[in-house]
């Protein structure tokens, strides 16, 4: 099973989702059974580490984003990923324009997995203050738990 998180720059929201989801998989002993990646719809920050404000709020919640580097989403991602999850409607529209007509995976919004979520989109925190970054990680943590419940239920039984 492979999961790709996508935002605009791949330096704030999708790296947060990437790191939070890997950490949740580790907590449930499922790392190695689900491959996780993140990407941006833009080419603006390719090769760059996540924004230092993003790294700081994630670190305060025990998630290390420092090894991640930004990349741009490509059409080939639709051949690899079973779930491609956008942070906002603009990201989703860009992905829908790139998706092959016969894509069989799940392309949608991350927050749609959280039935309790107050928002459907993860707001872009880039030009705002510290509280925006806190809101991003909180929204993503809640939705990641709901997403992981669904994915864990779909994993085949372990061999042996
Ligand atoms: P992200 O945030 O899409 O969550 O990574 C942004 C990062 C950079 C820019 C916009 C949003 N930017 O305008 O450079």
Short mmCIF file of N, CA, C and O and ligand atoms in Angstrom, two decimals, residues 7-15 44-45 87 91 123-127, ligand 1:
data_model
loop_
_atom_site.label_atom_id
_atom_site.label_comp_id
_atom_site.label_asym_id
_atom_site.label_seq_id
_atom_site.Cartn_x
_atom_site.Cartn_y
_atom_site.Cartn_z
N UNK A 7 0.56 19.01 -1.39
CA UNK A 7 0.13 20.39 -1.18
C UNK A 7 0.74 21.25 -2.28
O UNK A 7 1.14 20.72 -3.33
N UNK A 8 0.85 22.53 -2.08
CA UNK A 8 1.36 23.42 -3.12
C UNK A 8 2.89 23.40 -3.17
O UNK A 8 3.49 23.14 -4.20
N UNK A 9 3.52 23.68 -2.02
CA UNK A 9 4.97 23.84 -2.01
C UNK A 9 5.75 22.61 -1.59
O UNK A 9 6.96 22.53 -1.81
N UNK A 10 5.09 21.67 -0.93
CA UNK A 10 5.73 20.49 -0.31
C UNK A 10 6.79 20.90 0.72
O UNK A 10 7.80 20.23 0.91
N UNK A 11 6.53 22.04 1.38
CA UNK A 11 7.42 22.44 2.48
C UNK A 11 6.66 22.71 3.78
O UNK A 11 7.29 22.91 4.82
N UNK A 12 5.33 22.74 3.76
CA UNK A 12 4.56 22.97 5.00
C UNK A 12 3.58 21.83 5.27
O UNK A 12 3.78 21.01 6.14
N UNK A 13 2.48 21.81 4.54
CA UNK A 13 1.38 20.89 4.89
C UNK A 13 1.67 19.44 4.54
O UNK A 13 1.49 18.55 5.40
N UNK A 14 2.07 19.15 3.29
CA UNK A 14 2.24 17.73 2.94
C UNK A 14 3.43 17.07 3.66
O UNK A 14 3.32 15.90 4.02
N UNK A 15 4.54 17.78 3.93
CA UNK A 15 5.58 17.14 4.76
C UNK A 15 5.08 16.85 6.17
O UNK A 15 5.46 15.84 6.77
N UNK A 44 8.29 25.15 -6.96
CA UNK A 44 8.94 26.31 -6.35
C UNK A 44 10.04 25.95 -5.36
O UNK A 44 10.95 26.72 -5.14
N UNK A 45 9.92 24.83 -4.70
CA UNK A 45 10.83 24.54 -3.58
C UNK A 45 11.54 23.19 -3.74
O UNK A 45 11.99 22.62 -2.75
N UNK A 87 -4.25 18.55 0.17
CA UNK A 87 -4.52 19.36 1.36
C UNK A 87 -5.65 20.35 1.13
O UNK A 87 -6.38 20.67 2.07
N UNK A 91 -5.19 22.18 -4.76
CA UNK A 91 -4.26 21.05 -5.00
C UNK A 91 -5.01 19.91 -5.69
O UNK A 91 -4.50 19.27 -6.61
N UNK A 123 -5.66 24.76 5.76
CA UNK A 123 -5.33 26.11 5.28
C UNK A 123 -3.83 26.28 5.05
O UNK A 123 -3.02 25.75 5.82
N UNK A 124 -3.50 26.99 3.98
CA UNK A 124 -2.09 27.27 3.67
C UNK A 124 -1.53 28.19 4.76
O UNK A 124 -2.00 29.32 4.92
N UNK A 125 -0.51 27.75 5.52
CA UNK A 125 -0.01 28.55 6.65
C UNK A 125 1.13 29.49 6.27
O UNK A 125 1.61 30.25 7.10
N UNK A 126 1.55 29.45 5.00
CA UNK A 126 2.86 30.00 4.64
C UNK A 126 3.01 31.48 4.96
O UNK A 126 4.04 31.91 5.46
N UNK A 127 1.95 32.27 4.68
CA UNK A 127 2.07 33.71 4.91
C UNK A 127 1.45 34.17 6.22
O UNK A 127 1.32 35.36 6.47
P1 LIG B 1 2.61 24.26 1.44
O1 LIG B 1 2.78 25.81 1.80
O2 LIG B 1 1.84 24.20 0.13
O3 LIG B 1 1.83 23.74 2.59
O4 LIG B 1 4.00 23.68 1.34
C1 LIG B 1 3.32 26.76 0.92
C2 LIG B 1 4.68 26.87 0.78
C3 LIG B 1 5.22 27.85 -0.02
C4 LIG B 1 4.37 28.71 -0.71
C5 LIG B 1 3.00 28.59 -0.57
C6 LIG B 1 2.47 27.61 0.24
N1 LIG B 1 4.92 29.72 -1.52
O5 LIG B 1 4.14 30.61 -1.96
O6 LIG B 1 6.13 29.72 -1.79
#
